[in-house]
mmCIF file of C-alpha atoms and ligand atoms in Angstrom:
data_model
loop_
_atom_site.group_PDB
_atom_site.id
_atom_site.type_symbol
_atom_site.label_atom_id
_atom_site.label_comp_id
_atom_site.label_asym_id
_atom_site.label_seq_id
_atom_site.Cartn_x
_atom_site.Cartn_y
_atom_site.Cartn_z
ATOM 1 C CA MET A 1 169.264 -17.636 19.054
ATOM 2 C CA TYR A 2 168.929 -14.808 21.166
ATOM 3 C CA ILE A 3 171.481 -11.929 22.779
ATOM 4 C CA THR A 4 171.816 -12.204 26.689
ATOM 5 C CA GLU A 5 174.401 -9.984 26.807
ATOM 6 C CA ILE A 6 176.131 -6.807 25.370
ATOM 7 C CA PHE A 7 179.155 -5.189 26.474
ATOM 8 C CA LEU A 8 180.950 -1.918 24.588
ATOM 9 C CA LYS A 9 183.715 0.087 25.117
ATOM 10 C CA ASP A 10 184.432 3.044 23.421
ATOM 11 C CA TYR A 11 182.586 2.295 20.909
ATOM 12 C CA ARG A 12 181.200 5.333 18.586
ATOM 13 C CA ASN A 13 179.605 7.726 21.099
ATOM 14 C CA ILE A 14 179.559 5.218 23.755
ATOM 15 C CA PHE A 15 182.428 5.083 26.508
ATOM 16 C CA GLU A 16 180.817 2.051 28.128
ATOM 17 C CA LEU A 17 177.706 -0.324 28.171
ATOM 18 C CA ARG A 18 176.505 -2.777 29.847
ATOM 19 C CA LEU A 19 173.104 -4.617 28.700
ATOM 20 C CA ASP A 20 170.883 -7.181 29.180
ATOM 21 C CA LEU A 21 168.263 -7.999 26.486
ATOM 22 C CA SER A 22 165.068 -9.455 26.570
ATOM 23 C CA ASP A 23 164.852 -12.805 24.265
ATOM 24 C CA GLY A 24 161.698 -11.103 22.927
ATOM 25 C CA ILE A 25 160.982 -7.672 22.286
ATOM 26 C CA ASN A 26 163.598 -4.840 23.238
ATOM 27 C CA ILE A 27 162.954 -1.161 22.130
ATOM 28 C CA PHE A 28 165.523 1.866 22.101
ATOM 29 C CA LEU A 29 164.089 5.135 22.395
ATOM 30 C CA GLY A 30 165.386 8.320 22.066
ATOM 31 C CA ARG A 31 166.363 11.255 20.467
ATOM 32 C CA ASN A 32 167.981 11.884 16.975
ATOM 33 C CA ALA A 33 172.120 11.509 17.342
ATOM 34 C CA GLN A 34 171.615 9.959 20.715
ATOM 35 C CA GLY A 35 173.126 6.119 19.878
ATOM 36 C CA LYS A 36 170.229 4.483 19.147
ATOM 37 C CA THR A 37 171.483 2.878 15.206
ATOM 38 C CA ASN A 38 175.398 2.689 17.141
ATOM 39 C CA ILE A 39 173.843 -0.311 19.165
ATOM 40 C CA LEU A 40 172.079 -1.904 16.487
ATOM 41 C CA GLU A 41 174.988 -1.345 14.137
ATOM 42 C CA ALA A 42 177.711 -2.969 16.761
ATOM 43 C CA ILE A 43 175.724 -6.040 17.229
ATOM 44 C CA TYR A 44 175.133 -6.597 13.328
ATOM 45 C CA PHE A 45 178.800 -5.828 12.773
ATOM 46 C CA SER A 46 179.558 -8.700 15.165
ATOM 47 C CA SER A 47 177.574 -11.112 13.215
ATOM 48 C CA VAL A 48 178.669 -9.978 9.827
ATOM 49 C CA LEU A 49 181.547 -7.979 10.136
ATOM 50 C CA ARG A 50 180.238 -5.530 7.798
ATOM 51 C CA ALA A 51 179.198 -1.425 9.443
ATOM 52 C CA ARG A 52 177.713 1.333 7.861
ATOM 53 C CA THR A 53 181.627 2.822 7.315
ATOM 54 C CA SER A 54 183.996 1.637 4.988
ATOM 55 C CA ARG A 55 186.853 2.125 7.578
ATOM 56 C CA ILE A 56 185.965 -0.169 10.581
ATOM 57 C CA GLN A 57 188.735 2.486 13.074
ATOM 58 C CA GLU A 58 185.541 5.143 12.395
ATOM 59 C CA LEU A 59 183.536 3.043 15.114
ATOM 60 C CA VAL A 60 186.320 3.543 17.877
ATOM 61 C CA ARG A 61 185.140 6.110 20.132
ATOM 62 C CA ARG A 62 187.291 9.497 18.868
ATOM 63 C CA GLY A 63 189.541 10.150 21.400
ATOM 64 C CA GLY A 64 189.477 6.279 22.643
ATOM 65 C CA ALA A 65 192.412 4.241 22.104
ATOM 66 C CA GLN A 66 190.696 0.834 21.187
ATOM 67 C CA ALA A 67 186.857 0.053 20.626
ATOM 68 C CA PHE A 68 185.919 -3.380 22.276
ATOM 69 C CA LEU A 69 182.754 -5.670 21.976
ATOM 70 C CA LYS A 70 181.298 -8.515 23.637
ATOM 71 C CA ILE A 71 178.154 -10.200 23.162
ATOM 72 C CA ASN A 72 176.983 -13.237 24.887
ATOM 73 C CA PHE A 73 174.346 -15.071 23.259
ATOM 74 C CA SER A 74 172.683 -18.449 23.035
ATOM 75 C CA ARG A 75 172.410 -21.192 20.241
ATOM 76 C CA ALA A 76 170.797 -24.075 19.963
ATOM 77 C CA ASP A 77 170.620 -23.698 23.730
ATOM 78 C CA VAL A 78 174.532 -23.031 24.274
ATOM 79 C CA SER A 79 175.800 -20.096 25.862
ATOM 80 C CA GLN A 80 178.698 -18.634 23.531
ATOM 81 C CA ASP A 81 180.393 -15.416 23.342
ATOM 82 C CA LEU A 82 182.138 -13.645 20.718
ATOM 83 C CA SER A 83 184.137 -10.515 21.299
ATOM 84 C CA ILE A 84 185.909 -7.595 18.473
ATOM 85 C CA GLU A 85 188.804 -5.404 19.612
ATOM 86 C CA ILE A 86 189.700 -2.461 17.290
ATOM 87 C CA PRO A 87 192.339 -0.338 17.693
ATOM 88 C CA ALA A 88 192.151 3.402 16.892
ATOM 89 C CA GLU A 89 195.332 3.206 15.301
ATOM 90 C CA LYS A 90 196.055 0.175 13.365
ATOM 91 C CA ARG A 91 194.447 -1.252 10.561
ATOM 92 C CA SER A 92 193.210 -4.120 11.778
ATOM 93 C CA ARG A 93 190.686 -5.973 14.587
ATOM 94 C CA LYS A 94 191.326 -8.758 16.733
ATOM 95 C CA LEU A 95 188.313 -11.577 16.665
ATOM 96 C CA PHE A 96 187.802 -13.731 19.547
ATOM 97 C CA LEU A 97 185.152 -16.691 19.845
ATOM 98 C CA ASN A 98 184.456 -18.256 23.606
ATOM 99 C CA GLY A 99 187.836 -16.350 24.337
ATOM 100 C CA SER A 100 190.082 -17.692 21.801
ATOM 101 C CA MET A 101 191.388 -15.904 18.886
ATOM 102 C CA ALA A 102 189.273 -16.578 15.290
ATOM 103 C CA ARG A 103 189.615 -15.857 12.031
ATOM 104 C CA SER A 104 186.930 -13.632 10.084
ATOM 105 C CA LYS A 105 185.345 -16.942 8.102
ATOM 106 C CA GLU A 106 184.778 -19.045 11.192
ATOM 107 C CA PHE A 107 183.683 -15.444 12.886
ATOM 108 C CA ILE A 108 180.931 -14.847 10.296
ATOM 109 C CA GLY A 109 177.737 -16.037 10.358
ATOM 110 C CA ARG A 110 178.044 -17.663 13.920
ATOM 111 C CA LEU A 111 175.894 -15.097 15.385
ATOM 112 C CA ASN A 112 173.272 -15.155 12.841
ATOM 113 C CA SER A 113 171.224 -11.439 12.413
ATOM 114 C CA VAL A 114 168.340 -9.302 9.979
ATOM 115 C CA MET A 115 168.972 -5.714 9.992
ATOM 116 C CA PHE A 116 166.522 -3.415 8.338
ATOM 117 C CA SER A 117 166.730 0.062 8.364
ATOM 118 C CA PRO A 118 165.437 2.758 6.123
ATOM 119 C CA GLU A 119 168.425 2.641 3.369
ATOM 120 C CA ASP A 120 167.106 -1.013 2.585
ATOM 121 C CA LEU A 121 163.840 0.466 1.128
ATOM 122 C CA PHE A 122 165.705 2.508 -1.645
ATOM 123 C CA MET A 123 166.801 -1.326 -2.779
ATOM 124 C CA LEU A 124 164.017 -1.898 -4.568
ATOM 125 C CA LYS A 125 164.168 0.975 -6.530
ATOM 126 C CA SER A 126 168.004 1.683 -7.049
ATOM 127 C CA ALA A 127 170.080 0.059 -9.210
ATOM 128 C CA PRO A 128 170.273 -3.678 -10.058
ATOM 129 C CA LEU A 129 173.148 -3.948 -8.303
ATOM 130 C CA LYS A 130 171.405 -3.423 -4.786
ATOM 131 C CA ARG A 131 168.816 -6.035 -5.534
ATOM 132 C CA ARG A 132 172.009 -8.582 -6.209
ATOM 133 C CA GLN A 133 173.943 -7.676 -3.210
ATOM 134 C CA PHE A 134 170.285 -8.499 -1.541
ATOM 135 C CA LEU A 135 170.198 -11.851 -2.834
ATOM 136 C CA ASP A 136 174.270 -12.768 -2.652
ATOM 137 C CA GLY A 137 174.121 -11.606 0.532
ATOM 138 C CA GLU A 138 170.614 -13.777 1.599
ATOM 139 C CA ILE A 139 171.882 -17.269 -0.042
ATOM 140 C CA SER A 140 175.513 -16.599 1.805
ATOM 141 C CA GLN A 141 174.876 -15.966 5.242
ATOM 142 C CA ALA A 142 173.156 -19.481 4.628
ATOM 143 C CA SER A 143 175.647 -21.605 2.500
ATOM 144 C CA PRO A 144 179.035 -20.147 2.564
ATOM 145 C CA SER A 145 180.279 -22.194 -0.530
ATOM 146 C CA TYR A 146 177.760 -19.909 -2.391
ATOM 147 C CA TYR A 147 179.828 -16.760 -1.114
ATOM 148 C CA GLU A 148 183.227 -18.754 -2.390
ATOM 149 C CA MET A 149 181.610 -19.632 -5.628
ATOM 150 C CA LEU A 150 180.743 -15.807 -6.021
ATOM 151 C CA THR A 151 184.065 -14.781 -5.757
ATOM 152 C CA THR A 152 185.634 -16.959 -8.000
ATOM 153 C CA TYR A 153 182.973 -16.386 -10.642
ATOM 154 C CA ASN A 154 184.223 -12.505 -10.358
ATOM 155 C CA ARG A 155 187.276 -13.030 -10.747
ATOM 156 C CA ILE A 156 186.717 -15.326 -13.600
ATOM 157 C CA VAL A 157 184.708 -12.176 -15.123
ATOM 158 C CA TYR A 158 187.591 -10.033 -14.103
ATOM 159 C CA GLN A 159 190.019 -12.396 -15.819
ATOM 160 C CA ARG A 160 188.216 -12.179 -19.075
ATOM 161 C CA ASN A 161 187.470 -8.717 -19.504
ATOM 162 C CA ARG A 162 191.487 -8.179 -19.398
ATOM 163 C CA LEU A 163 192.047 -10.589 -21.520
ATOM 164 C CA LEU A 164 188.935 -9.329 -23.933
ATOM 165 C CA LYS A 165 190.946 -6.233 -24.257
ATOM 166 C CA GLN A 166 194.020 -7.989 -25.077
ATOM 167 C CA ILE A 167 193.112 -9.584 -28.226
ATOM 168 C CA ARG A 168 190.925 -5.751 -29.311
ATOM 169 C CA GLU A 169 194.237 -4.963 -29.142
ATOM 170 C CA ARG A 170 195.988 -7.720 -30.879
ATOM 171 C CA SER A 171 198.351 -8.190 -27.656
ATOM 172 C CA ALA A 172 196.575 -11.737 -27.474
ATOM 173 C CA ARG A 173 195.194 -14.683 -29.396
ATOM 174 C CA ARG A 174 191.591 -15.418 -29.456
ATOM 175 C CA GLY A 175 191.850 -19.285 -29.021
ATOM 176 C CA ASN A 176 192.773 -18.250 -25.161
ATOM 177 C CA LEU A 177 189.070 -17.760 -24.704
ATOM 178 C CA GLU A 178 187.902 -21.123 -25.069
ATOM 179 C CA MET A 179 188.905 -21.372 -21.351
ATOM 180 C CA TRP A 180 187.450 -18.294 -19.751
ATOM 181 C CA ASN A 181 184.401 -19.483 -21.243
ATOM 182 C CA GLU A 182 184.031 -23.007 -20.017
ATOM 183 C CA GLN A 183 185.205 -21.244 -16.403
ATOM 184 C CA LEU A 184 182.234 -18.637 -16.914
ATOM 185 C CA ALA A 185 179.812 -21.127 -17.703
ATOM 186 C CA ARG A 186 180.522 -23.751 -15.249
ATOM 187 C CA TYR A 187 180.161 -21.129 -12.549
ATOM 188 C CA ALA A 188 177.965 -19.127 -13.909
ATOM 189 C CA THR A 189 175.125 -22.023 -13.694
ATOM 190 C CA GLN A 190 176.158 -23.072 -10.592
ATOM 191 C CA ILE A 191 175.468 -19.137 -9.176
ATOM 192 C CA LEU A 192 172.056 -19.179 -11.445
ATOM 193 C CA LEU A 193 170.969 -22.546 -10.042
ATOM 194 C CA TYR A 194 171.742 -21.166 -6.315
ATOM 195 C CA ARG A 195 169.853 -17.592 -6.833
ATOM 196 C CA LEU A 196 166.805 -19.773 -8.995
ATOM 197 C CA ILE A 197 166.111 -22.052 -6.024
ATOM 198 C CA ALA A 198 166.660 -18.877 -3.883
ATOM 199 C CA VAL A 199 164.160 -17.173 -5.770
ATOM 200 C CA ASP A 200 161.681 -20.072 -5.017
ATOM 201 C CA ARG A 201 161.540 -20.636 -1.664
ATOM 202 C CA LEU A 202 161.654 -16.938 -1.170
ATOM 203 C CA ASN A 203 158.533 -16.485 -3.238
ATOM 204 C CA GLU A 204 157.013 -18.598 -1.187
ATOM 205 C CA VAL A 205 157.823 -17.530 2.151
ATOM 206 C CA ALA A 206 157.483 -13.995 1.270
ATOM 207 C CA GLN A 207 154.139 -13.973 -0.458
ATOM 208 C CA GLU A 208 152.472 -15.352 2.967
ATOM 209 C CA ILE A 209 154.575 -12.586 4.916
ATOM 210 C CA HIS A 210 153.311 -10.329 2.678
ATOM 211 C CA LYS A 211 149.683 -11.000 2.602
ATOM 212 C CA LYS A 212 149.916 -10.790 6.435
ATOM 213 C CA ILE A 213 151.365 -7.388 6.944
ATOM 214 C CA SER A 214 150.069 -5.923 3.928
ATOM 215 C CA ALA A 215 147.000 -3.804 3.990
ATOM 216 C CA ARG A 216 144.614 -5.419 1.301
ATOM 217 C CA ASN A 217 146.240 -9.276 0.858
ATOM 218 C CA GLU A 218 148.521 -7.769 -1.594
ATOM 219 C CA LYS A 219 150.308 -10.410 -3.492
ATOM 220 C CA LEU A 220 154.055 -9.924 -4.125
ATOM 221 C CA LEU A 221 155.875 -11.858 -6.586
ATOM 222 C CA ILE A 222 159.521 -12.069 -7.161
ATOM 223 C CA GLU A 223 161.022 -12.759 -10.481
ATOM 224 C CA TYR A 224 164.518 -13.713 -10.933
ATOM 225 C CA LYS A 225 165.125 -11.502 -14.542
ATOM 226 C CA LEU A 226 168.061 -12.863 -16.600
ATOM 227 C CA ASN A 227 170.100 -9.996 -18.427
ATOM 228 C CA LYS A 228 169.849 -9.746 -22.329
ATOM 229 C CA VAL A 229 168.388 -13.553 -23.222
ATOM 230 C CA ALA A 230 165.823 -15.362 -22.246
ATOM 231 C CA LEU A 231 166.174 -18.640 -20.857
ATOM 232 C CA ASP A 232 164.581 -21.191 -23.369
ATOM 233 C CA ILE A 233 165.276 -24.225 -21.687
ATOM 234 C CA PRO A 234 162.051 -25.748 -19.105
ATOM 235 C CA THR A 235 162.886 -24.292 -15.355
ATOM 236 C CA ASP A 236 160.294 -26.955 -13.323
ATOM 237 C CA ASN A 237 163.062 -29.071 -12.107
ATOM 238 C CA LEU A 238 165.628 -26.963 -10.775
ATOM 239 C CA ARG A 239 167.375 -29.851 -9.297
ATOM 240 C CA SER A 240 168.030 -31.891 -12.402
ATOM 241 C CA ASP A 241 171.459 -33.290 -13.737
ATOM 242 C CA ALA A 242 169.054 -32.856 -17.036
ATOM 243 C CA PHE A 243 168.858 -28.990 -15.936
ATOM 244 C CA LYS A 244 172.267 -28.243 -14.934
ATOM 245 C CA LYS A 245 173.807 -29.638 -18.567
ATOM 246 C CA ASP A 246 170.933 -27.413 -20.554
ATOM 247 C CA LEU A 247 172.142 -24.236 -18.585
ATOM 248 C CA PHE A 248 175.670 -25.285 -19.107
ATOM 249 C CA PHE A 249 175.454 -25.380 -22.778
ATOM 250 C CA TRP A 250 173.012 -22.353 -23.035
ATOM 251 C CA TYR A 251 175.323 -20.197 -21.085
ATOM 252 C CA LYS A 252 178.224 -21.140 -23.321
ATOM 253 C CA LYS A 253 176.144 -20.674 -26.527
ATOM 254 C CA ASN A 254 175.167 -17.185 -25.709
ATOM 255 C CA LEU A 255 178.703 -16.394 -24.526
ATOM 256 C CA HIS A 256 179.655 -17.332 -28.193
ATOM 257 C CA ALA A 257 177.041 -15.608 -30.228
ATOM 258 C CA ARG A 258 178.044 -12.009 -27.972
ATOM 259 C CA ILE A 259 182.024 -12.494 -28.666
ATOM 260 C CA GLU A 260 182.382 -10.237 -31.414
ATOM 261 C CA ASN A 261 180.435 -7.565 -29.188
ATOM 262 C CA ASP A 262 182.569 -8.902 -26.001
ATOM 263 C CA ILE A 263 186.042 -7.957 -27.698
ATOM 264 C CA ALA A 264 184.927 -4.516 -29.316
ATOM 265 C CA ARG A 265 183.643 -3.714 -25.805
ATOM 266 C CA GLY A 266 186.188 -5.278 -23.508
ATOM 267 C CA THR A 267 184.016 -6.480 -21.223
ATOM 268 C CA THR A 268 181.878 -9.913 -20.668
ATOM 269 C CA SER A 269 178.024 -8.612 -21.460
ATOM 270 C CA PHE A 270 176.570 -11.647 -20.514
ATOM 271 C CA GLY A 271 176.089 -13.735 -17.171
ATOM 272 C CA PRO A 272 174.771 -13.609 -13.598
ATOM 273 C CA HIS A 273 177.048 -10.436 -12.722
ATOM 274 C CA LEU A 274 174.141 -8.314 -14.879
ATOM 275 C CA ASP A 275 171.516 -10.119 -13.717
ATOM 276 C CA ASP A 276 168.475 -8.533 -11.859
ATOM 277 C CA LEU A 277 165.325 -9.039 -9.602
ATOM 278 C CA ASN A 278 161.698 -7.649 -10.201
ATOM 279 C CA PHE A 279 159.418 -7.208 -7.489
ATOM 280 C CA PHE A 280 155.463 -7.228 -8.388
ATOM 281 C CA VAL A 281 152.501 -6.350 -5.758
ATOM 282 C CA ASP A 282 149.176 -7.562 -7.557
ATOM 283 C CA GLU A 283 150.779 -7.942 -11.283
ATOM 284 C CA MET A 284 152.085 -4.183 -10.835
ATOM 285 C CA GLU A 285 155.736 -3.675 -11.244
ATOM 286 C CA LEU A 286 156.600 -2.131 -7.987
ATOM 287 C CA LYS A 287 159.862 -0.177 -9.065
ATOM 288 C CA THR A 288 157.602 1.847 -11.673
ATOM 289 C CA TYR A 289 154.107 1.546 -9.893
ATOM 290 C CA GLY A 290 154.543 1.298 -6.213
ATOM 291 C CA SER A 291 153.203 3.801 -3.717
ATOM 292 C CA GLN A 292 156.089 4.470 -0.919
ATOM 293 C CA GLY A 293 154.034 2.597 1.438
ATOM 294 C CA GLN A 294 153.642 -0.571 -1.152
ATOM 295 C CA LEU A 295 157.576 -0.406 -1.515
ATOM 296 C CA ARG A 296 158.091 -0.119 2.173
ATOM 297 C CA THR A 297 155.950 -3.347 3.174
ATOM 298 C CA ALA A 298 157.102 -5.389 0.218
ATOM 299 C CA ALA A 299 160.647 -4.381 1.415
ATOM 300 C CA LEU A 300 159.918 -5.669 4.929
ATOM 301 C CA SER A 301 158.021 -8.570 3.519
ATOM 302 C CA LEU A 302 161.483 -9.273 2.143
ATOM 303 C CA LYS A 303 163.591 -8.912 5.109
ATOM 304 C CA LEU A 304 161.150 -10.665 6.990
ATOM 305 C CA SER A 305 161.554 -13.747 4.776
ATOM 306 C CA GLU A 306 165.209 -13.647 5.170
ATOM 307 C CA LEU A 307 164.591 -14.395 8.782
ATOM 308 C CA GLU A 308 162.668 -17.220 7.708
ATOM 309 C CA LEU A 309 165.066 -18.523 5.351
ATOM 310 C CA LEU A 310 168.101 -18.519 7.648
ATOM 311 C CA ARG A 311 165.814 -20.216 10.431
ATOM 312 C CA THR A 312 166.087 -23.274 7.604
ATOM 313 C CA ALA A 313 169.550 -23.435 7.528
ATOM 314 C CA ALA A 314 170.324 -22.601 11.476
ATOM 315 C CA GLY A 315 167.500 -24.483 12.995
ATOM 316 C CA GLU A 316 166.457 -21.317 14.649
ATOM 317 C CA TYR A 317 165.555 -17.550 13.743
ATOM 318 C CA PRO A 318 168.486 -14.907 14.047
ATOM 319 C CA VAL A 319 168.502 -11.822 16.036
ATOM 320 C CA LEU A 320 166.332 -9.263 13.979
ATOM 321 C CA LEU A 321 167.530 -5.521 13.730
ATOM 322 C CA LEU A 322 164.946 -2.787 13.142
ATOM 323 C CA ASP A 323 166.560 0.487 12.767
ATOM 324 C CA ASP A 324 163.617 3.112 12.849
ATOM 325 C CA VAL A 325 161.144 1.199 10.606
ATOM 326 C CA MET A 326 158.543 1.788 13.172
ATOM 327 C CA SER A 327 157.546 5.413 11.783
ATOM 328 C CA GLU A 328 157.340 4.047 8.166
ATOM 329 C CA LEU A 329 154.738 2.139 8.861
ATOM 330 C CA ASP A 330 151.084 2.621 9.451
ATOM 331 C CA ALA A 331 149.096 1.834 13.001
ATOM 332 C CA ALA A 332 148.049 -1.215 11.297
ATOM 333 C CA ARG A 333 151.195 -2.365 9.746
ATOM 334 C CA ARG A 334 153.098 -1.908 13.053
ATOM 335 C CA GLU A 335 150.434 -3.881 14.740
ATOM 336 C CA GLN A 336 150.462 -6.782 12.761
ATOM 337 C CA LEU A 337 154.408 -7.077 12.295
ATOM 338 C CA LEU A 338 154.563 -6.864 16.266
ATOM 339 C CA THR A 339 151.918 -9.269 16.408
ATOM 340 C CA PHE A 340 153.996 -11.331 14.441
ATOM 341 C CA LEU A 341 157.160 -11.314 15.750
ATOM 342 C CA LYS A 342 155.527 -11.866 19.151
ATOM 343 C CA LEU A 343 153.736 -15.448 18.015
ATOM 344 C CA LYS A 344 157.083 -16.640 16.418
ATOM 345 C CA LYS A 345 159.348 -15.662 19.455
ATOM 346 C CA ILE A 346 161.768 -14.000 17.735
ATOM 347 C CA GLN A 347 164.403 -11.968 19.534
ATOM 348 C CA THR A 348 164.009 -8.244 17.965
ATOM 349 C CA ILE A 349 165.643 -4.830 18.607
ATOM 350 C CA ILE A 350 164.025 -1.638 17.443
ATOM 351 C CA THR A 351 165.141 1.626 17.349
ATOM 352 C CA ALA A 352 162.393 4.501 17.614
ATOM 353 C CA THR A 353 162.219 7.943 18.616
ATOM 354 C CA GLU A 354 158.643 7.696 19.997
ATOM 355 C CA ARG A 355 157.176 5.734 22.747
ATOM 356 C CA LYS A 356 153.928 5.892 20.819
ATOM 357 C CA TYR A 357 154.831 3.691 18.251
ATOM 358 C CA PHE A 358 154.119 0.792 20.361
ATOM 359 C CA PRO A 359 151.191 -0.109 21.938
ATOM 360 C CA GLU A 360 150.474 0.332 25.800
ATOM 361 C CA GLN A 361 150.450 -3.022 27.209
ATOM 362 C CA ASN A 362 153.756 -4.292 28.523
ATOM 363 C CA PHE A 363 155.603 -6.628 25.974
ATOM 364 C CA GLY A 364 159.123 -6.578 26.141
ATOM 365 C CA ARG A 365 161.829 -4.111 27.496
ATOM 366 C CA ILE A 366 162.357 -0.785 26.706
ATOM 367 C CA PHE A 367 165.482 1.135 26.806
ATOM 368 C CA PHE A 368 166.109 5.283 26.753
ATOM 369 C CA VAL A 369 169.465 6.147 25.004
ATOM 370 C CA ASN A 370 170.534 9.459 25.799
ATOM 371 C CA ALA A 371 174.204 11.025 24.716
ATOM 372 C CA GLY A 372 175.491 6.986 24.511
ATOM 373 C CA LYS A 373 173.955 6.069 27.739
ATOM 374 C CA VAL A 374 171.516 3.522 27.973
ATOM 375 C CA PHE A 375 168.705 3.423 31.072
ATOM 376 C CA LEU A 376 166.153 0.941 31.504
ATOM 377 C CA MET A 377 162.603 2.079 31.378
ATOM 378 C CA GLU A 378 160.010 -0.652 31.767
HETATM 379 P P1 ATP B 1 168.967 9.098 14.576
HETATM 380 O O1 ATP B 1 167.490 8.968 15.510
HETATM 381 O O2 ATP B 1 168.810 10.368 14.054
HETATM 382 O O3 ATP B 1 168.891 8.022 13.539
HETATM 383 P P2 ATP B 1 170.504 7.430 16.833
HETATM 384 O O4 ATP B 1 170.130 7.552 17.811
HETATM 385 O O5 ATP B 1 169.878 6.309 15.503
HETATM 386 O O6 ATP B 1 169.831 8.740 15.731
HETATM 387 P P3 ATP B 1 173.435 7.234 15.742
HETATM 388 O O7 ATP B 1 173.597 7.164 14.696
HETATM 389 O O8 ATP B 1 173.119 6.278 16.758
HETATM 390 O O9 ATP B 1 172.152 8.358 16.212
HETATM 391 O O10 ATP B 1 174.534 7.975 16.774
HETATM 392 C C1 ATP B 1 174.893 9.502 16.136
HETATM 393 C C2 ATP B 1 175.503 9.957 17.019
HETATM 394 O O11 ATP B 1 177.368 9.322 17.579
HETATM 395 C C3 ATP B 1 176.646 11.474 16.233
HETATM 396 O O12 ATP B 1 176.513 12.240 17.536
HETATM 397 C C4 ATP B 1 177.670 11.065 15.894
HETATM 398 O O13 ATP B 1 178.567 11.961 15.818
HETATM 399 C C5 ATP B 1 178.281 9.968 17.244
HETATM 400 N N1 ATP B 1 179.354 9.069 16.299
HETATM 401 C C6 ATP B 1 179.361 8.296 15.700
HETATM 402 N N2 ATP B 1 180.814 7.825 15.632
HETATM 403 C C7 ATP B 1 181.346 8.282 16.512
HETATM 404 C C8 ATP B 1 182.374 8.041 17.006
HETATM 405 N N3 ATP B 1 183.538 7.096 16.628
HETATM 406 N N4 ATP B 1 183.446 8.797 17.696
HETATM 407 C C9 ATP B 1 182.193 9.383 19.146
HETATM 408 N N5 ATP B 1 181.169 9.879 18.373
HETATM 409 C C10 ATP B 1 180.583 9.254 17.503
HETATM 410 MG MG1 MG B 2 169.337 5.907 14.069
#
């Protein structure tokens, strides 16, 4: 999948911009605060409808009446376009696919992209929530049904927590809990299955990539970490009905065992909403022992794996957006990364402040960004 043309109007610090992209590597160079990330953000926003801001009206250029984004791209060798209108005044936006109005669930995932920015480096060190979001986001882009499942599960946890508090305050009966335990165990089972399978595949792909881009053939291992209780059933056949059944009873058993505690605290203390991921490099836990460089390389390996997994789901590579990561990598790793992207023919859009991060020879298109304006350099 690759983008052929971008058109932006009154978007962030950009008045009007029309750009033809190469289907290979595109580099946006420029000093700080010129609009490089804004361009990447516009693409990422068009793919998942999420941006750096919580209010999408902030995307409209200050003083502009309405932001307009249009992206022409090729998917499965078919040219398509999508566009978005964001008015400055109203809390709304309009989406169009090939000229027709579309709803967000039809729109998301039409243009697949993976974005890697410096914030992703914190994912490995910060709270479990970030790592769950990474895993859930990755599974959701590939299987929209997982996203719905997760939304339902979160609602069940919310309802169950409410009931737990009511039982504690003696305004509801304990008997009512049974139905919620049943529902919770059912959805928890499904979610855990998806996640365990995803981590298995992520391990396969990420290990290979990590070996290539790490300095000393390091071995990356991702471990799914269940919250509080270890799984006491064999996991060698994740796709079997027997495993699914065992898992369901395992969840019910553990929910039951914690009922007194949950009522006292008024919250559900067990389930996939509390699980985490552990990352190891050469058997050392990254969170605790990893160097800055190791954390960066691991984060990049994970993003590149996301790329591979999305390719399996969509049949072709998504567009890769690399914001400001070149300065984070040493020369050897930069070179390995660029070679890898070229070899796999992945359309990549990279931002950087300096030309020196890239090899001399011509291998893509280079743009210069200055105060929201873009000039083609090479
Ligand atoms: P850096 O190298 O520091 O990351 P950058 O080129 O990636 O810089 P961007 O984040 O793309 O910079 O652009 C930031 C600029 O866009 C800032 O000057 C900011 O004030 C401006 N900006 C952001 N939102 C708006 C908006 N709604 N209207 C006008 N300007 C905006
Ligand atoms: Mg930036």
